[in-house]
């Protein structure tokens, strides 16, 4: 049921939010939501293991340290708290809220997370520096792609199609929040008078899709192609 799915999403959001706050509170300075970190100057700062010296090209001295501390390790700590909170809270909450699902289906979100957390951990370990620089653009691209896929799969072609179901509006606003977050991350709002107007572009992809969806309907293209022959 859609209500069970929404509640499970809210549960996951609660777990991730609590894990983020706890991770920040335990980081230096302890008890504060701020992070005291070393400044990142270049991409190679994330991969100090590639710069272990080899005196006389004989023996490699392994003196690797985290030059961007704690930006690299704090992500692993966050994933660990997410996993612990999920194992403590999710089974209890899912058992209560997922009454419309089968016994095997209600815990699929937990099984999925047990697959995704190791994948995310490996991605952070290998590509932490790349993600640090590219995550705003990744968010923008993913928000555009997933919005287009969702609207096409849901056969949304007009504004009234969005207003009929509240679930579609929730999905739309969620994508707009992601898109706004990506824009803010890129601009960093260094110059408010120049950067804030960029947020007006957030609804542009959805509006463009709604205005052009009727012209790209597959059945219409096929019919017009058949008439042309």
PDB file of C-alpha atoms in Angstrom:
ATOM      1  CA  UNK A   1       0.000   0.000   0.000  1.00  0.00           C
ATOM      2  CA  UNK A   2       1.145   3.515  -0.731  1.00  0.00           C
ATOM      3  CA  UNK A   3       0.586   4.590   2.900  1.00  0.00           C
ATOM      4  CA  UNK A   4       2.919   1.840   4.115  1.00  0.00           C
ATOM      5  CA  UNK A   5       5.534   2.895   1.570  1.00  0.00           C
ATOM      6  CA  UNK A   6       5.323   6.537   2.691  1.00  0.00           C
ATOM      7  CA  UNK A   7       5.694   5.545   6.345  1.00  0.00           C
ATOM      8  CA  UNK A   8       8.722   3.406   5.538  1.00  0.00           C
ATOM      9  CA  UNK A   9      10.277   6.333   3.671  1.00  0.00           C
ATOM     10  CA  UNK A  10       9.654   8.551   6.695  1.00  0.00           C
ATOM     11  CA  UNK A  11      11.217   5.926   8.946  1.00  0.00           C
ATOM     12  CA  UNK A  12      14.318   5.789   6.762  1.00  0.00           C
ATOM     13  CA  UNK A  13      14.468   9.595   6.718  1.00  0.00           C
ATOM     14  CA  UNK A  14      14.268   9.661  10.523  1.00  0.00           C
ATOM     15  CA  UNK A  15      17.070   7.112  10.847  1.00  0.00           C
ATOM     16  CA  UNK A  16      19.352   8.976   8.435  1.00  0.00           C
ATOM     17  CA  UNK A  17      18.626  12.349  10.073  1.00  0.00           C
ATOM     18  CA  UNK A  18      19.351  11.054  13.583  1.00  0.00           C
ATOM     19  CA  UNK A  19      22.531   9.357  12.326  1.00  0.00           C
ATOM     20  CA  UNK A  20      23.690  12.621  10.714  1.00  0.00           C
ATOM     21  CA  UNK A  21      23.071  14.656  13.879  1.00  0.00           C
ATOM     22  CA  UNK A  22      24.794  12.095  16.120  1.00  0.00           C
ATOM     23  CA  UNK A  23      27.764  11.923  13.756  1.00  0.00           C
ATOM     24  CA  UNK A  24      28.162  15.703  13.788  1.00  0.00           C
ATOM     25  CA  UNK A  25      27.815  15.898  17.576  1.00  0.00           C
ATOM     26  CA  UNK A  26      30.554  13.295  18.077  1.00  0.00           C
ATOM     27  CA  UNK A  27      32.931  14.946  15.618  1.00  0.00           C
ATOM     28  CA  UNK A  28      35.453  17.598  16.591  1.00  0.00           C
ATOM     29  CA  UNK A  29      34.378  19.903  18.206  1.00  0.00           C
ATOM     30  CA  UNK A  30      32.320  17.432  20.258  1.00  0.00           C
ATOM     31  CA  UNK A  31      28.804  18.563  21.074  1.00  0.00           C
ATOM     32  CA  UNK A  32      28.568  21.006  18.165  1.00  0.00           C
ATOM     33  CA  UNK A  33      26.965  20.700  14.745  1.00  0.00           C
ATOM     34  CA  UNK A  34      30.044  22.324  13.197  1.00  0.00           C
ATOM     35  CA  UNK A  35      33.038  20.429  11.806  1.00  0.00           C
ATOM     36  CA  UNK A  36      36.653  21.461  12.354  1.00  0.00           C
ATOM     37  CA  UNK A  37      38.403  20.103   9.268  1.00  0.00           C
ATOM     38  CA  UNK A  38      41.538  20.571   7.237  1.00  0.00           C
ATOM     39  CA  UNK A  39      41.066  22.669   4.117  1.00  0.00           C
ATOM     40  CA  UNK A  40      40.787  20.801   0.832  1.00  0.00           C
ATOM     41  CA  UNK A  41      43.096  22.318  -1.763  1.00  0.00           C
ATOM     42  CA  UNK A  42      43.181  19.709  -4.520  1.00  0.00           C
ATOM     43  CA  UNK A  43      41.840  16.280  -5.433  1.00  0.00           C
ATOM     44  CA  UNK A  44      45.052  14.499  -4.457  1.00  0.00           C
ATOM     45  CA  UNK A  45      44.476  15.532  -0.820  1.00  0.00           C
ATOM     46  CA  UNK A  46      41.941  12.698  -0.642  1.00  0.00           C
ATOM     47  CA  UNK A  47      44.386  10.028  -1.831  1.00  0.00           C
ATOM     48  CA  UNK A  48      47.499  10.443   0.309  1.00  0.00           C
ATOM     49  CA  UNK A  49      48.231   6.715   0.076  1.00  0.00           C
ATOM     50  CA  UNK A  50      49.463   7.366  -3.458  1.00  0.00           C
ATOM     51  CA  UNK A  51      52.223   9.601  -2.100  1.00  0.00           C
ATOM     52  CA  UNK A  52      54.008   7.281   0.323  1.00  0.00           C
ATOM     53  CA  UNK A  53      57.728   8.030  -0.109  1.00  0.00           C
ATOM     54  CA  UNK A  54      60.242   5.408  -1.287  1.00  0.00           C
ATOM     55  CA  UNK A  55      63.753   6.472  -0.139  1.00  0.00           C
ATOM     56  CA  UNK A  56      66.348   5.354  -2.691  1.00  0.00           C
ATOM     57  CA  UNK A  57      63.471   3.549  -4.451  1.00  0.00           C
ATOM     58  CA  UNK A  58      64.002   0.593  -2.138  1.00  0.00           C
ATOM     59  CA  UNK A  59      61.535   0.589   0.742  1.00  0.00           C
ATOM     60  CA  UNK A  60      58.168   2.315   0.753  1.00  0.00           C
ATOM     61  CA  UNK A  61      57.459   4.247   3.941  1.00  0.00           C
ATOM     62  CA  UNK A  62      53.775   3.881   4.781  1.00  0.00           C
ATOM     63  CA  UNK A  63      53.014   7.161   6.508  1.00  0.00           C
ATOM     64  CA  UNK A  64      49.563   7.741   5.064  1.00  0.00           C
ATOM     65  CA  UNK A  65      47.254  10.044   7.006  1.00  0.00           C
ATOM     66  CA  UNK A  66      43.928  11.698   6.318  1.00  0.00           C
ATOM     67  CA  UNK A  67      44.860  15.095   4.925  1.00  0.00           C
ATOM     68  CA  UNK A  68      41.212  16.163   4.753  1.00  0.00           C
ATOM     69  CA  UNK A  69      40.278  14.932   8.233  1.00  0.00           C
ATOM     70  CA  UNK A  70      37.469  14.300   9.116  1.00  0.00           C
ATOM     71  CA  UNK A  71      35.747  14.713   5.736  1.00  0.00           C
ATOM     72  CA  UNK A  72      36.782  11.231   4.590  1.00  0.00           C
ATOM     73  CA  UNK A  73      36.144   9.124   7.709  1.00  0.00           C
ATOM     74  CA  UNK A  74      33.039  10.981   8.879  1.00  0.00           C
ATOM     75  CA  UNK A  75      31.059   9.399   6.034  1.00  0.00           C
ATOM     76  CA  UNK A  76      31.955   5.890   7.238  1.00  0.00           C
ATOM     77  CA  UNK A  77      30.916   6.829  10.768  1.00  0.00           C
ATOM     78  CA  UNK A  78      27.613   8.135   9.416  1.00  0.00           C
ATOM     79  CA  UNK A  79      26.962   4.886   7.513  1.00  0.00           C
ATOM     80  CA  UNK A  80      27.735   2.896  10.666  1.00  0.00           C
ATOM     81  CA  UNK A  81      25.184   4.870  12.695  1.00  0.00           C
ATOM     82  CA  UNK A  82      22.626   4.515   9.884  1.00  0.00           C
ATOM     83  CA  UNK A  83      23.098   0.759   9.945  1.00  0.00           C
ATOM     84  CA  UNK A  84      22.824   0.517  13.731  1.00  0.00           C
ATOM     85  CA  UNK A  85      19.703   2.687  13.888  1.00  0.00           C
ATOM     86  CA  UNK A  86      18.116   0.771  11.038  1.00  0.00           C
ATOM     87  CA  UNK A  87      18.674  -2.570  12.770  1.00  0.00           C
ATOM     88  CA  UNK A  88      17.284  -1.193  16.037  1.00  0.00           C
ATOM     89  CA  UNK A  89      14.269   0.770  14.800  1.00  0.00           C
ATOM     90  CA  UNK A  90      13.212  -0.494  11.389  1.00  0.00           C
ATOM     91  CA  UNK A  91      12.119  -4.032  12.357  1.00  0.00           C
ATOM     92  CA  UNK A  92       9.911  -2.708  15.156  1.00  0.00           C
ATOM     93  CA  UNK A  93       8.355   0.079  13.110  1.00  0.00           C
ATOM     94  CA  UNK A  94       7.928  -1.926   9.918  1.00  0.00           C
ATOM     95  CA  UNK A  95       6.152  -4.655  11.843  1.00  0.00           C
ATOM     96  CA  UNK A  96       3.597  -2.087  12.999  1.00  0.00           C
ATOM     97  CA  UNK A  97       3.112   0.032   9.891  1.00  0.00           C
ATOM     98  CA  UNK A  98       3.452  -2.489   7.072  1.00  0.00           C
ATOM     99  CA  UNK A  99       0.254  -4.325   7.899  1.00  0.00           C
ATOM    100  CA  UNK A 100      -0.799  -4.256   4.250  1.00  0.00           C
ATOM    101  CA  UNK A 101       2.302  -6.129   3.106  1.00  0.00           C
ATOM    102  CA  UNK A 102       3.115  -9.799   3.220  1.00  0.00           C
ATOM    103  CA  UNK A 103       5.406 -11.226   5.866  1.00  0.00           C
ATOM    104  CA  UNK A 104       8.285 -11.521   3.393  1.00  0.00           C
ATOM    105  CA  UNK A 105       7.680  -8.141   1.727  1.00  0.00           C
ATOM    106  CA  UNK A 106       7.656  -5.929   4.795  1.00  0.00           C
ATOM    107  CA  UNK A 107      11.372  -6.444   5.477  1.00  0.00           C
ATOM    108  CA  UNK A 108      12.562  -5.963   1.897  1.00  0.00           C
ATOM    109  CA  UNK A 109      13.629  -2.398   2.667  1.00  0.00           C
ATOM    110  CA  UNK A 110      16.007  -3.750   5.316  1.00  0.00           C
ATOM    111  CA  UNK A 111      17.437  -6.334   2.947  1.00  0.00           C
ATOM    112  CA  UNK A 112      17.914  -3.643   0.285  1.00  0.00           C
ATOM    113  CA  UNK A 113      19.772  -1.419   2.761  1.00  0.00           C
ATOM    114  CA  UNK A 114      22.068  -4.308   3.713  1.00  0.00           C
ATOM    115  CA  UNK A 115      23.080  -4.446   0.048  1.00  0.00           C
ATOM    116  CA  UNK A 116      23.373  -0.702  -0.461  1.00  0.00           C
ATOM    117  CA  UNK A 117      25.429   0.218   2.621  1.00  0.00           C
ATOM    118  CA  UNK A 118      28.442  -1.907   1.551  1.00  0.00           C
ATOM    119  CA  UNK A 119      28.176  -0.480  -1.977  1.00  0.00           C
ATOM    120  CA  UNK A 120      28.080   3.092  -0.661  1.00  0.00           C
ATOM    121  CA  UNK A 121      31.000   2.360   1.655  1.00  0.00           C
ATOM    122  CA  UNK A 122      33.129   1.094  -1.229  1.00  0.00           C
ATOM    123  CA  UNK A 123      32.163   4.119  -3.343  1.00  0.00           C
ATOM    124  CA  UNK A 124      33.260   6.464  -0.549  1.00  0.00           C
ATOM    125  CA  UNK A 125      36.503   4.537   0.011  1.00  0.00           C
ATOM    126  CA  UNK A 126      37.447   4.593  -3.675  1.00  0.00           C
ATOM    127  CA  UNK A 127      35.862   7.795  -4.950  1.00  0.00           C
ATOM    128  CA  UNK A 128      35.541  10.006  -1.877  1.00  0.00           C
ATOM    129  CA  UNK A 129      37.429  12.883  -3.480  1.00  0.00           C
ATOM    130  CA  UNK A 130      35.523  12.645  -6.743  1.00  0.00           C
ATOM    131  CA  UNK A 131      32.212  12.601  -4.882  1.00  0.00           C
ATOM    132  CA  UNK A 132      33.296  15.611  -2.820  1.00  0.00           C
ATOM    133  CA  UNK A 133      33.754  17.719  -5.945  1.00  0.00           C
ATOM    134  CA  UNK A 134      31.040  16.231  -8.156  1.00  0.00           C
ATOM    135  CA  UNK A 135      28.113  15.558  -5.790  1.00  0.00           C
ATOM    136  CA  UNK A 136      26.188  18.794  -6.614  1.00  0.00           C
ATOM    137  CA  UNK A 137      26.260  17.943 -10.310  1.00  0.00           C
ATOM    138  CA  UNK A 138      25.388  14.302  -9.585  1.00  0.00           C
ATOM    139  CA  UNK A 139      22.356  15.489  -7.592  1.00  0.00           C
ATOM    140  CA  UNK A 140      21.223  17.767 -10.427  1.00  0.00           C
ATOM    141  CA  UNK A 141      21.544  15.069 -13.072  1.00  0.00           C
ATOM    142  CA  UNK A 142      19.865  12.397 -10.937  1.00  0.00           C
ATOM    143  CA  UNK A 143      16.986  14.711 -10.031  1.00  0.00           C
ATOM    144  CA  UNK A 144      16.385  15.464 -13.715  1.00  0.00           C
ATOM    145  CA  UNK A 145      16.638  11.849 -14.857  1.00  0.00           C
ATOM    146  CA  UNK A 146      14.504  10.374 -12.065  1.00  0.00           C
ATOM    147  CA  UNK A 147      11.870  13.095 -12.501  1.00  0.00           C
ATOM    148  CA  UNK A 148      11.604  12.403 -16.235  1.00  0.00           C
ATOM    149  CA  UNK A 149      11.458   8.639 -15.643  1.00  0.00           C
ATOM    150  CA  UNK A 150       8.808   8.969 -12.944  1.00  0.00           C
ATOM    151  CA  UNK A 151       6.592  11.324 -14.945  1.00  0.00           C
ATOM    152  CA  UNK A 152       6.831   9.186 -18.072  1.00  0.00           C
ATOM    153  CA  UNK A 153       6.182   5.964 -16.148  1.00  0.00           C
ATOM    154  CA  UNK A 154       3.204   7.590 -14.394  1.00  0.00           C
ATOM    155  CA  UNK A 155       1.984   8.955 -17.748  1.00  0.00           C
ATOM    156  CA  UNK A 156       1.854  12.531 -16.447  1.00  0.00           C
ATOM    157  CA  UNK A 157       1.111  14.819 -19.376  1.00  0.00           C
ATOM    158  CA  UNK A 158      -0.855  17.744 -17.941  1.00  0.00           C
ATOM    159  CA  UNK A 159      -0.982  19.790 -14.746  1.00  0.00           C
ATOM    160  CA  UNK A 160      -4.305  18.208 -13.815  1.00  0.00           C
ATOM    161  CA  UNK A 161      -2.580  14.791 -13.774  1.00  0.00           C
ATOM    162  CA  UNK A 162      -0.391  16.067 -10.941  1.00  0.00           C
ATOM    163  CA  UNK A 163      -3.291  17.557  -9.016  1.00  0.00           C
ATOM    164  CA  UNK A 164      -5.380  14.373  -9.154  1.00  0.00           C
ATOM    165  CA  UNK A 165      -3.031  12.414  -6.905  1.00  0.00           C
ATOM    166  CA  UNK A 166      -1.285  13.950  -3.921  1.00  0.00           C
ATOM    167  CA  UNK A 167       1.435  11.297  -4.141  1.00  0.00           C
ATOM    168  CA  UNK A 168       2.593  12.754  -7.457  1.00  0.00           C
ATOM    169  CA  UNK A 169       2.826  16.218  -5.949  1.00  0.00           C
ATOM    170  CA  UNK A 170       4.923  14.845  -3.077  1.00  0.00           C
ATOM    171  CA  UNK A 171       7.310  13.233  -5.567  1.00  0.00           C
ATOM    172  CA  UNK A 172       7.456  16.439  -7.603  1.00  0.00           C
ATOM    173  CA  UNK A 173       8.237  18.618  -4.574  1.00  0.00           C
ATOM    174  CA  UNK A 174      10.876  16.108  -3.439  1.00  0.00           C
ATOM    175  CA  UNK A 175      12.634  16.422  -6.793  1.00  0.00           C
ATOM    176  CA  UNK A 176      12.398  20.197  -6.593  1.00  0.00           C
ATOM    177  CA  UNK A 177      14.063  20.124  -3.174  1.00  0.00           C
ATOM    178  CA  UNK A 178      16.877  17.967  -4.548  1.00  0.00           C
ATOM    179  CA  UNK A 179      17.266  20.289  -7.525  1.00  0.00           C
ATOM    180  CA  UNK A 180      17.365  23.359  -5.266  1.00  0.00           C
ATOM    181  CA  UNK A 181      19.918  21.652  -3.013  1.00  0.00           C
ATOM    182  CA  UNK A 182      22.136  20.932  -6.023  1.00  0.00           C
ATOM    183  CA  UNK A 183      21.954  24.556  -7.195  1.00  0.00           C
ATOM    184  CA  UNK A 184      22.754  25.854  -3.706  1.00  0.00           C
ATOM    185  CA  UNK A 185      25.680  23.416  -3.416  1.00  0.00           C
ATOM    186  CA  UNK A 186      27.177  24.623  -6.693  1.00  0.00           C
ATOM    187  CA  UNK A 187      26.689  28.333  -6.091  1.00  0.00           C
ATOM    188  CA  UNK A 188      27.337  28.160  -2.305  1.00  0.00           C
ATOM    189  CA  UNK A 189      25.286  31.359  -2.176  1.00  0.00           C
ATOM    190  CA  UNK A 190      28.472  33.432  -2.066  1.00  0.00           C
ATOM    191  CA  UNK A 191      26.671  36.313  -3.766  1.00  0.00           C
ATOM    192  CA  UNK A 192      23.018  36.229  -2.743  1.00  0.00           C
ATOM    193  CA  UNK A 193      21.870  38.826  -5.267  1.00  0.00           C
ATOM    194  CA  UNK A 194      23.251  36.683  -8.099  1.00  0.00           C
ATOM    195  CA  UNK A 195      22.674  33.156  -6.740  1.00  0.00           C
ATOM    196  CA  UNK A 196      19.161  33.337  -5.286  1.00  0.00           C
ATOM    197  CA  UNK A 197      17.487  34.037  -8.676  1.00  0.00           C
ATOM    198  CA  UNK A 198      18.919  30.694  -9.855  1.00  0.00           C
ATOM    199  CA  UNK A 199      16.425  28.952  -7.568  1.00  0.00           C
ATOM    200  CA  UNK A 200      13.676  30.188  -9.881  1.00  0.00           C
ATOM    201  CA  UNK A 201      14.955  27.602 -12.371  1.00  0.00           C
ATOM    202  CA  UNK A 202      13.966  24.714 -10.067  1.00  0.00           C
ATOM    203  CA  UNK A 203      10.477  24.164 -11.634  1.00  0.00           C
ATOM    204  CA  UNK A 204      11.825  24.619 -15.183  1.00  0.00           C
ATOM    205  CA  UNK A 205      12.500  20.911 -15.992  1.00  0.00           C
ATOM    206  CA  UNK A 206       9.031  19.814 -14.827  1.00  0.00           C
ATOM    207  CA  UNK A 207       7.340  22.647 -16.724  1.00  0.00           C
ATOM    208  CA  UNK A 208       9.345  21.860 -19.853  1.00  0.00           C
ATOM    209  CA  UNK A 209       8.333  18.199 -19.614  1.00  0.00           C
ATOM    210  CA  UNK A 210       4.648  19.020 -19.167  1.00  0.00           C
ATOM    211  CA  UNK A 211       4.678  21.427 -22.117  1.00  0.00           C
ATOM    212  CA  UNK A 212       6.427  19.008 -24.482  1.00  0.00           C
ATOM    213  CA  UNK A 213       5.064  15.617 -23.338  1.00  0.00           C
ATOM    214  CA  UNK A 214       2.129  15.715 -25.756  1.00  0.00           C
ATOM    215  CA  UNK A 215       4.481  16.173 -28.700  1.00  0.00           C
ATOM    216  CA  UNK A 216       6.591  13.132 -27.802  1.00  0.00           C
ATOM    217  CA  UNK A 217       3.790  10.656 -27.115  1.00  0.00           C
ATOM    218  CA  UNK A 218       4.927   7.363 -28.739  1.00  0.00           C
ATOM    219  CA  UNK A 219       1.456   6.502 -30.057  1.00  0.00           C
ATOM    220  CA  UNK A 220       1.186   9.919 -31.726  1.00  0.00           C
ATOM    221  CA  UNK A 221       4.625   9.593 -33.312  1.00  0.00           C
ATOM    222  CA  UNK A 222       3.789   6.118 -34.611  1.00  0.00           C
ATOM    223  CA  UNK A 223       0.440   7.257 -35.996  1.00  0.00           C
ATOM    224  CA  UNK A 224       1.968  10.258 -37.739  1.00  0.00           C
ATOM    225  CA  UNK A 225       4.712   8.041 -39.122  1.00  0.00           C
ATOM    226  CA  UNK A 226       2.095   5.603 -40.428  1.00  0.00           C
ATOM    227  CA  UNK A 227       0.146   8.393 -42.072  1.00  0.00           C
ATOM    228  CA  UNK A 228       3.311   9.689 -43.718  1.00  0.00           C
ATOM    229  CA  UNK A 229       3.872   6.328 -45.397  1.00  0.00           C
TER     230      UNK A 229
END
